[in-house]
PDB file of C-alpha atoms in Angstrom:
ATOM      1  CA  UNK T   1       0.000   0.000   0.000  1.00 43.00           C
ATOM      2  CA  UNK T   2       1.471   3.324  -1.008  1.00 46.00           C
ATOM      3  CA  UNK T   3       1.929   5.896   2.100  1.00 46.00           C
ATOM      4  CA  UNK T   4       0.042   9.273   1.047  1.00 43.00           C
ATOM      5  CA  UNK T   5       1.883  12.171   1.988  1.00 41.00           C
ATOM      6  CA  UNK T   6      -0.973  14.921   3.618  1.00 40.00           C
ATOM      7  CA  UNK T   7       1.106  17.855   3.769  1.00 44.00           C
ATOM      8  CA  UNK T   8       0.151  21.452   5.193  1.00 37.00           C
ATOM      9  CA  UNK T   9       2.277  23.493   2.660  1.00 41.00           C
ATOM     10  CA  UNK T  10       3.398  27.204   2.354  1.00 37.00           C
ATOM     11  CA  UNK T  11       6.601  27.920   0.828  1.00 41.00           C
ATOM     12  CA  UNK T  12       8.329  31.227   1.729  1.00 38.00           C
ATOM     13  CA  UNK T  13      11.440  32.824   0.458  1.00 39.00           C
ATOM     14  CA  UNK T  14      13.279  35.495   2.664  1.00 38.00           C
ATOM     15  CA  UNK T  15      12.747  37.576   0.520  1.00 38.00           C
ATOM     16  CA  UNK T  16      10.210  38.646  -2.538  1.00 43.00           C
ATOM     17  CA  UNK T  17       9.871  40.822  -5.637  1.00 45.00           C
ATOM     18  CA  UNK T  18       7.625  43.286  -5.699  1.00 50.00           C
ATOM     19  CA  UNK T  19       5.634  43.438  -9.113  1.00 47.00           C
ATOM     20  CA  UNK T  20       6.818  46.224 -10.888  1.00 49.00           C
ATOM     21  CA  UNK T  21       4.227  48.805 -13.144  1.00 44.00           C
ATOM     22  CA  UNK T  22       4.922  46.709 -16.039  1.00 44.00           C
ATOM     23  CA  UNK T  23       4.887  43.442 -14.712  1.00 47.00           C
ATOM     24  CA  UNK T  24       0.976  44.387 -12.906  1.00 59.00           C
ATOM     25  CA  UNK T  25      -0.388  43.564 -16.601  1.00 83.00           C
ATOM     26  CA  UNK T  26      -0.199  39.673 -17.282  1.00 90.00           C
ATOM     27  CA  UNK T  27      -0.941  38.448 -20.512  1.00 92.00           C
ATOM     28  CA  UNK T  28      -2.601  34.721 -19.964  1.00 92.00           C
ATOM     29  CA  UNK T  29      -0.968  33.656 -23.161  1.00 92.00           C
ATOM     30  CA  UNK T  30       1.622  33.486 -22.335  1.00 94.00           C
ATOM     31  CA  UNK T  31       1.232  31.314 -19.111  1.00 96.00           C
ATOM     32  CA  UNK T  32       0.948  27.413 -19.061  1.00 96.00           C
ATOM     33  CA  UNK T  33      -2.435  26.243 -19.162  1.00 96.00           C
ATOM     34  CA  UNK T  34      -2.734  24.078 -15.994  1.00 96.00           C
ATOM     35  CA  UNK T  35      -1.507  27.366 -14.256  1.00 97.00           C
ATOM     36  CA  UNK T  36      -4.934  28.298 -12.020  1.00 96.00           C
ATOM     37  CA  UNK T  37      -5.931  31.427 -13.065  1.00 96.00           C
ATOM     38  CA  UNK T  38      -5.566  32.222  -9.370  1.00 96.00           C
ATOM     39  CA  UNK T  39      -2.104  31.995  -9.882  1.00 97.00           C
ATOM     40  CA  UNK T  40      -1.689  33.906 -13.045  1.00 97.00           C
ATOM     41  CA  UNK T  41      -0.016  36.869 -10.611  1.00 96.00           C
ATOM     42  CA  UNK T  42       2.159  34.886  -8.848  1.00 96.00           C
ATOM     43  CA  UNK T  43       3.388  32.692 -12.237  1.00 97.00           C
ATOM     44  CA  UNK T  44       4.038  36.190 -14.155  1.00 96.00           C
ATOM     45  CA  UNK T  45       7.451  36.990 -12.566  1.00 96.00           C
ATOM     46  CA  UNK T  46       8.619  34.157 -13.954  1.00 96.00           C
ATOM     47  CA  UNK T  47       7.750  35.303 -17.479  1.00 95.00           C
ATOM     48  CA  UNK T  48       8.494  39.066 -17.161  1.00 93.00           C
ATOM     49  CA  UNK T  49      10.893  39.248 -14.375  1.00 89.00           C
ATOM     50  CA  UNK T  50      14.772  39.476 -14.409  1.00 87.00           C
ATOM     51  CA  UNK T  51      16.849  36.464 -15.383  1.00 86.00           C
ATOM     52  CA  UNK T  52      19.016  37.145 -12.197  1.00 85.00           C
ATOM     53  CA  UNK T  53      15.378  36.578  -9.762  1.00 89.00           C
ATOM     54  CA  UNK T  54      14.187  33.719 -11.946  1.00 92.00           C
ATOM     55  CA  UNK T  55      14.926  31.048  -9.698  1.00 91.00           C
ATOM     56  CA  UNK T  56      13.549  33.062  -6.685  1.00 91.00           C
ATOM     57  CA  UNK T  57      10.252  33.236  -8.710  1.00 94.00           C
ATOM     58  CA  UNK T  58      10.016  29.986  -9.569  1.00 96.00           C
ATOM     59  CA  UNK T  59      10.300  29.277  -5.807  1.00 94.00           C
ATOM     60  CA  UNK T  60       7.701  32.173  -5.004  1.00 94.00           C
ATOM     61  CA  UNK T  61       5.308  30.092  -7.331  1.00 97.00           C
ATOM     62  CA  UNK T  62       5.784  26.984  -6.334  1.00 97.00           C
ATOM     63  CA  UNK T  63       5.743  27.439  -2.656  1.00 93.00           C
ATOM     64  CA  UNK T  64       1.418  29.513  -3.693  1.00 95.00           C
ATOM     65  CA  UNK T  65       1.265  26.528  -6.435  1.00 97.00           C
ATOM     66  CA  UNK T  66       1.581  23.443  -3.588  1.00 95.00           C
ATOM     67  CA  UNK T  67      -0.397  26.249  -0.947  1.00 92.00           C
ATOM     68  CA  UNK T  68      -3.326  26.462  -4.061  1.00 95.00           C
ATOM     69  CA  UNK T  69      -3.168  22.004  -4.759  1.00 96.00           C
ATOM     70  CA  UNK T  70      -1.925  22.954  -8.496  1.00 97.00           C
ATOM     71  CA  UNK T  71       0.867  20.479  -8.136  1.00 98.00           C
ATOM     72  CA  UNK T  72       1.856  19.761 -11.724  1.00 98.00           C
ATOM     73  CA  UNK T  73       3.249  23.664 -12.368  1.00 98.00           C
ATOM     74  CA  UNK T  74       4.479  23.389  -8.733  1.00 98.00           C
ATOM     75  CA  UNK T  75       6.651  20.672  -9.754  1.00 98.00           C
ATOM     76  CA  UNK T  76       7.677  21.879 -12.969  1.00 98.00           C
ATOM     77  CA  UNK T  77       9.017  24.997 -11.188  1.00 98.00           C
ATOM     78  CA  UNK T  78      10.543  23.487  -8.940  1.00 98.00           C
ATOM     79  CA  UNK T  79      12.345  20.808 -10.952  1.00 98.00           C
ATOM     80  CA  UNK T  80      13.874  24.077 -12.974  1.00 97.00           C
ATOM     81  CA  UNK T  81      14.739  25.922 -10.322  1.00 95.00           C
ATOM     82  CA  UNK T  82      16.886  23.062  -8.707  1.00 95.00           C
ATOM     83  CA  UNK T  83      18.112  22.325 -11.950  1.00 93.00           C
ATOM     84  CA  UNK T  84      19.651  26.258 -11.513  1.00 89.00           C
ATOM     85  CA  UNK T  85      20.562  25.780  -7.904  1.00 88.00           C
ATOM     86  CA  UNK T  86      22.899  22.656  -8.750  1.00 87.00           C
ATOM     87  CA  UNK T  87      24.442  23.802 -11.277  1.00 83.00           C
ATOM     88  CA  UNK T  88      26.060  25.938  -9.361  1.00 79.00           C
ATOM     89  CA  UNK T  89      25.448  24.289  -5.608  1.00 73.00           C
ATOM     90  CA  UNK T  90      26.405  20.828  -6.803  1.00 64.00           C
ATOM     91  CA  UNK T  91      28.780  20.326  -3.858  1.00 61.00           C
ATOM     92  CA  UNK T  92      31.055  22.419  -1.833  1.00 59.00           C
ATOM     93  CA  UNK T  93      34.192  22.740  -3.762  1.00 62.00           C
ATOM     94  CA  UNK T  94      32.031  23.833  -6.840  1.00 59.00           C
ATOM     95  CA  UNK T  95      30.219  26.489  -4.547  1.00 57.00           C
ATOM     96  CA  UNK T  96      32.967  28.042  -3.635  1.00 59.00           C
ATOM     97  CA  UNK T  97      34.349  28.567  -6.804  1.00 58.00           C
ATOM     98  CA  UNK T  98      30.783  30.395  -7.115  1.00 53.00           C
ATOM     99  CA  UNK T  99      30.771  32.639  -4.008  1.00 54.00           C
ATOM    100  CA  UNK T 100      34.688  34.067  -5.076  1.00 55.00           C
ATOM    101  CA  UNK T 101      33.433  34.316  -8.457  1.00 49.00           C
ATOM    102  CA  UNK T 102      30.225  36.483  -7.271  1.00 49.00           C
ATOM    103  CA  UNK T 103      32.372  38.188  -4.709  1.00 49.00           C
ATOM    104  CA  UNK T 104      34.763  39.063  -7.465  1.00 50.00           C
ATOM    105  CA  UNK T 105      32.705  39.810 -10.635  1.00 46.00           C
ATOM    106  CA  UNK T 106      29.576  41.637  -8.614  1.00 44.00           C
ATOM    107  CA  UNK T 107      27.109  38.478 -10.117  1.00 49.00           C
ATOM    108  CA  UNK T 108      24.322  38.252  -7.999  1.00 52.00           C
ATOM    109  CA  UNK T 109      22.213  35.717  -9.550  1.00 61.00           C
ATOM    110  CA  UNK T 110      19.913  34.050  -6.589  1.00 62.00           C
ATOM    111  CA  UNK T 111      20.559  31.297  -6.422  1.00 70.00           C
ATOM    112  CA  UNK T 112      19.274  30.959  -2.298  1.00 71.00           C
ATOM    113  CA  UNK T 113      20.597  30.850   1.169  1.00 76.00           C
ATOM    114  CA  UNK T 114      21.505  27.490   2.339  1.00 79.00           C
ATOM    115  CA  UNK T 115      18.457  27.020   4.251  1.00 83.00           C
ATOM    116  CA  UNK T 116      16.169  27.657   1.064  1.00 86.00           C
ATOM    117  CA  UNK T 117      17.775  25.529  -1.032  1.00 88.00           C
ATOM    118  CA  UNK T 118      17.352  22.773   1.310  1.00 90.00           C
ATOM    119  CA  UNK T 119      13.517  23.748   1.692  1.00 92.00           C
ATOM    120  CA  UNK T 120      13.186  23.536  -2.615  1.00 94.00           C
ATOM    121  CA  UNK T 121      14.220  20.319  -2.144  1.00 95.00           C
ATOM    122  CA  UNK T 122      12.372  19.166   0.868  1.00 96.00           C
ATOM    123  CA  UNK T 123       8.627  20.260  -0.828  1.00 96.00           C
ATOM    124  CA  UNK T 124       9.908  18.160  -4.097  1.00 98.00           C
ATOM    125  CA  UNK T 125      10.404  15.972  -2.069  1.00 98.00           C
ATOM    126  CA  UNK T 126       7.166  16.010  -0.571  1.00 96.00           C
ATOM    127  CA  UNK T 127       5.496  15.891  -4.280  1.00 97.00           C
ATOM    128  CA  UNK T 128       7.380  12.961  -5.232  1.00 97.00           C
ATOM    129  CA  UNK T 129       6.132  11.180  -2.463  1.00 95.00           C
ATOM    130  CA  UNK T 130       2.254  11.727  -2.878  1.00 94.00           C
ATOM    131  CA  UNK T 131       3.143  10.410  -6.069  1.00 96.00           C
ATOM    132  CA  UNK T 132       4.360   7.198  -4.579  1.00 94.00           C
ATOM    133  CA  UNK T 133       8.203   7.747  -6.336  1.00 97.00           C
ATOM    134  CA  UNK T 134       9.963   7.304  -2.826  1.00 96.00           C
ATOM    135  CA  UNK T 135      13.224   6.713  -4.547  1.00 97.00           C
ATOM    136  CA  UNK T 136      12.937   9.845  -6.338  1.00 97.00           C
ATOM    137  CA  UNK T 137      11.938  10.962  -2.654  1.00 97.00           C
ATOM    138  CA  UNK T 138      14.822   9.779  -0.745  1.00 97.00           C
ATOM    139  CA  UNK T 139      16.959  11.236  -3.715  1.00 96.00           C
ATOM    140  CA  UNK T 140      15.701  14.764  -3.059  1.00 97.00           C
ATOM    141  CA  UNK T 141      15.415  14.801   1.193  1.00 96.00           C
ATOM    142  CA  UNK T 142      19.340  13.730   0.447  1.00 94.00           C
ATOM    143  CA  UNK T 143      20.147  16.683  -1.515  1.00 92.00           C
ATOM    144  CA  UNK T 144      18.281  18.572   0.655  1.00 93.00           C
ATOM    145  CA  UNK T 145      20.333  17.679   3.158  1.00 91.00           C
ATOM    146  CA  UNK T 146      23.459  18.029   1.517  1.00 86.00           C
ATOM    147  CA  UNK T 147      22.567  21.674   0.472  1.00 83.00           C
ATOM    148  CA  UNK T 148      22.881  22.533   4.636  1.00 78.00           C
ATOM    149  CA  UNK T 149      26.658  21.310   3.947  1.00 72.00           C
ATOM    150  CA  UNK T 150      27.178  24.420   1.460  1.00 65.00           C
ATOM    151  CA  UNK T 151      27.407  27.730   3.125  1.00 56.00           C
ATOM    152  CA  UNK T 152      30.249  30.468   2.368  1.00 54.00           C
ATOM    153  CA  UNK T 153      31.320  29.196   5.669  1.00 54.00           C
ATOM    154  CA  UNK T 154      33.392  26.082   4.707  1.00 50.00           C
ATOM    155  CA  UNK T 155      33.153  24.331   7.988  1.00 52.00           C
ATOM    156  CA  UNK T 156      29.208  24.690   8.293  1.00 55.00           C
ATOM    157  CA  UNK T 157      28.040  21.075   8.881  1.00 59.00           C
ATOM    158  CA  UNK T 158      24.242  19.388   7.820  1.00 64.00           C
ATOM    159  CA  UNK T 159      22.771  19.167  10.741  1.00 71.00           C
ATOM    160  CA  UNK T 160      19.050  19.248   9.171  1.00 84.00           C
ATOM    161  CA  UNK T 161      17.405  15.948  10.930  1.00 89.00           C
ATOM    162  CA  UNK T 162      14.090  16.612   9.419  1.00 91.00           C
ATOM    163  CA  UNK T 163      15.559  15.783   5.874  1.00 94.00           C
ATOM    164  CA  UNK T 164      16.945  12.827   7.264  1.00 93.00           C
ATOM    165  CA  UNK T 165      14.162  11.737   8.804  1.00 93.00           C
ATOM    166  CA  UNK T 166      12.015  11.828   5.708  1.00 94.00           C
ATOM    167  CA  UNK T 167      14.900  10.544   3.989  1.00 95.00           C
ATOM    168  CA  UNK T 168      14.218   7.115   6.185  1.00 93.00           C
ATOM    169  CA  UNK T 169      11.161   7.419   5.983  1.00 93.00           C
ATOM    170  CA  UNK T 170      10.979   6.964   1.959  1.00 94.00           C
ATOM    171  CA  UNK T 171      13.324   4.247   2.224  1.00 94.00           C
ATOM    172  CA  UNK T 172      10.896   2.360   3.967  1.00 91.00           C
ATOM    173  CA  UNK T 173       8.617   1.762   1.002  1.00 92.00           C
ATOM    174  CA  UNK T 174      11.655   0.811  -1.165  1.00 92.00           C
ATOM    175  CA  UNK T 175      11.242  -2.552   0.402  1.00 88.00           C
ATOM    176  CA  UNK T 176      15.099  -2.482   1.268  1.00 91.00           C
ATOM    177  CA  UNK T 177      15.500  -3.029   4.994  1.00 90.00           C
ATOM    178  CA  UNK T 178      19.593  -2.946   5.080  1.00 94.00           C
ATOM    179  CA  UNK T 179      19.467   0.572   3.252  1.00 94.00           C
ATOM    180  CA  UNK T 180      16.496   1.916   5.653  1.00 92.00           C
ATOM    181  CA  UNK T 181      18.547   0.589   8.980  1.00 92.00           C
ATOM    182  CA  UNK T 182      21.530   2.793   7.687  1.00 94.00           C
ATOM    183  CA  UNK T 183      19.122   5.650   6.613  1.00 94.00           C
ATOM    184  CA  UNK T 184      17.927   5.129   9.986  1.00 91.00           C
ATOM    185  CA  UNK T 185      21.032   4.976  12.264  1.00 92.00           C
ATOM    186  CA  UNK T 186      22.311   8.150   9.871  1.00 92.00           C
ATOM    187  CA  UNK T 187      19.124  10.178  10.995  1.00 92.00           C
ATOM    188  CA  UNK T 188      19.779   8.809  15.049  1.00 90.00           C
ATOM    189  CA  UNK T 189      23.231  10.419  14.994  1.00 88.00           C
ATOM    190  CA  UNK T 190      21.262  13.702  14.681  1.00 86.00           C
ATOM    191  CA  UNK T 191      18.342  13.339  17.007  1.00 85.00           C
ATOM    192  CA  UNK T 192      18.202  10.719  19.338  1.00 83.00           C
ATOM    193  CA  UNK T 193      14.927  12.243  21.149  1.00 80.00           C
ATOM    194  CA  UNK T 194      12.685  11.284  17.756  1.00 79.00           C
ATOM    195  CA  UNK T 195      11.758   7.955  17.280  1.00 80.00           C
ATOM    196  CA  UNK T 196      12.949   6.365  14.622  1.00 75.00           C
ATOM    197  CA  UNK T 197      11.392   6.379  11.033  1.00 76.00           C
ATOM    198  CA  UNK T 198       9.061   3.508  10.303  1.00 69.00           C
ATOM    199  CA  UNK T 199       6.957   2.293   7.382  1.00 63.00           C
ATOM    200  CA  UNK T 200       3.798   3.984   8.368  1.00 63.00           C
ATOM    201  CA  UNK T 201       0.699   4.041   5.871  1.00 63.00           C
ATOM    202  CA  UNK T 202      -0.012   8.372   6.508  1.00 77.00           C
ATOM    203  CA  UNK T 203       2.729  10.824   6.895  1.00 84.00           C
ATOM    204  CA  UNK T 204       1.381  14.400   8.439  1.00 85.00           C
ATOM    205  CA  UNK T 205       3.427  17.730   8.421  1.00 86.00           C
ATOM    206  CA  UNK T 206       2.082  20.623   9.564  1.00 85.00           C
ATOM    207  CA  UNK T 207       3.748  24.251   8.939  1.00 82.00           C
ATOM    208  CA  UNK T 208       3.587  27.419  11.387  1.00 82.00           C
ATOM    209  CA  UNK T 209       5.480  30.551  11.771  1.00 74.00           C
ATOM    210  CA  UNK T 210       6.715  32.125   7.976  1.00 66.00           C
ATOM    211  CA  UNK T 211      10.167  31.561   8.581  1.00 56.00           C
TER     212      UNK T 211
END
């Protein structure tokens, strides 16, 4: 039986664009179809904003798109946006090559905070499991996790349990009990005070606070 993931959801960034004169007019054209028009404001950044914001926007939309239940554009968004954030935030060595770069050059493409990256991939990781793909679920609670590892401050060290936690938790359904009893003992090195992750048939997360 496939574990349905019932997720309270509200993505937000530290901080958001505000819509400019020009961008207050949105042409429905030239937005996706299976974009609600509820959402048409909050998708339009994407089209009409700068290249350097784009992946902030996508992340703006996604986090109202999962809020709203449109998950296909939600996904979409987000699948683009981390395709962005690792090609630069791959691992460590690459993102510091990055940060001097921006340091040196004055680029400022956002690209996110440590913290938000990890979040982009926590809520795809979310999707992926109310669609039942907990491999593709583990995959992104992983990089999720790995994102806390890359911070201008080289020694910053993951210490995000929640990822890990979820990251056991997917494993679960893989039907592979050696890989979920190291997923497991990797998440108790981190918080012994939680219970272990178990194969459980409802998964509930609720959200407070905007942080």
């Amino acid at each position: 039986m496939k574990a349905v993931a019932t997720a309270l959801l509200l993505l937000t960034a530290c901080s958001s664009a505000q819509l400019t004169e020009s961008q207050s007019l949105v042409d429905p054209a030239r937005i996706p179809s299976d974009v609600p028009v509820a959402l048409h404001r909050a998708y339009w950044p994407i089209v009409s904003g700068d290249d350097r914001d784009l992946v902030l926007n996508r992340l703006n939309f996604a986090g109202q798109a999962i809020h709203s239940g449109a998950f296909a554009p939600a996904k979409r968004q987000l699948d683009l946006a981390l395709d962005d954030i690792l090609s630069v935030f791959s691992n460590r060595e690459n993102a510091q090559k990055a940060l001097r770069l921006w340091h040196e050059e004055g680029m400022k493409d956002f690209k996110g905070e440590p913290y938000e990256r990890s979040m982009a991939f926590f809520y795809r990781g979310l999707l992926y499991a109310l669609d039942g793909e907990f491999d593709n679920a583990r995959a992104s609670f992983e990089a999720g996790f790995q994102q806390d590892t890359v911070a201008m401050d080289s020694e910053t060290i993951a210490d995000f349990a929640l990822l890990l936690y979820l990251k056991a938790w997917a494993t679960g359904h893989m039907d592979d009990p050696e890989l979920l009893s190291a997923d497991a003992e990797e998440y108790r090195r981190f918080n012994q005070e939680w219970p272990a992750p178990s194969n459980r048939e409802r998964l509930v997360i609720v959200e407070t606070g905007s942080s």
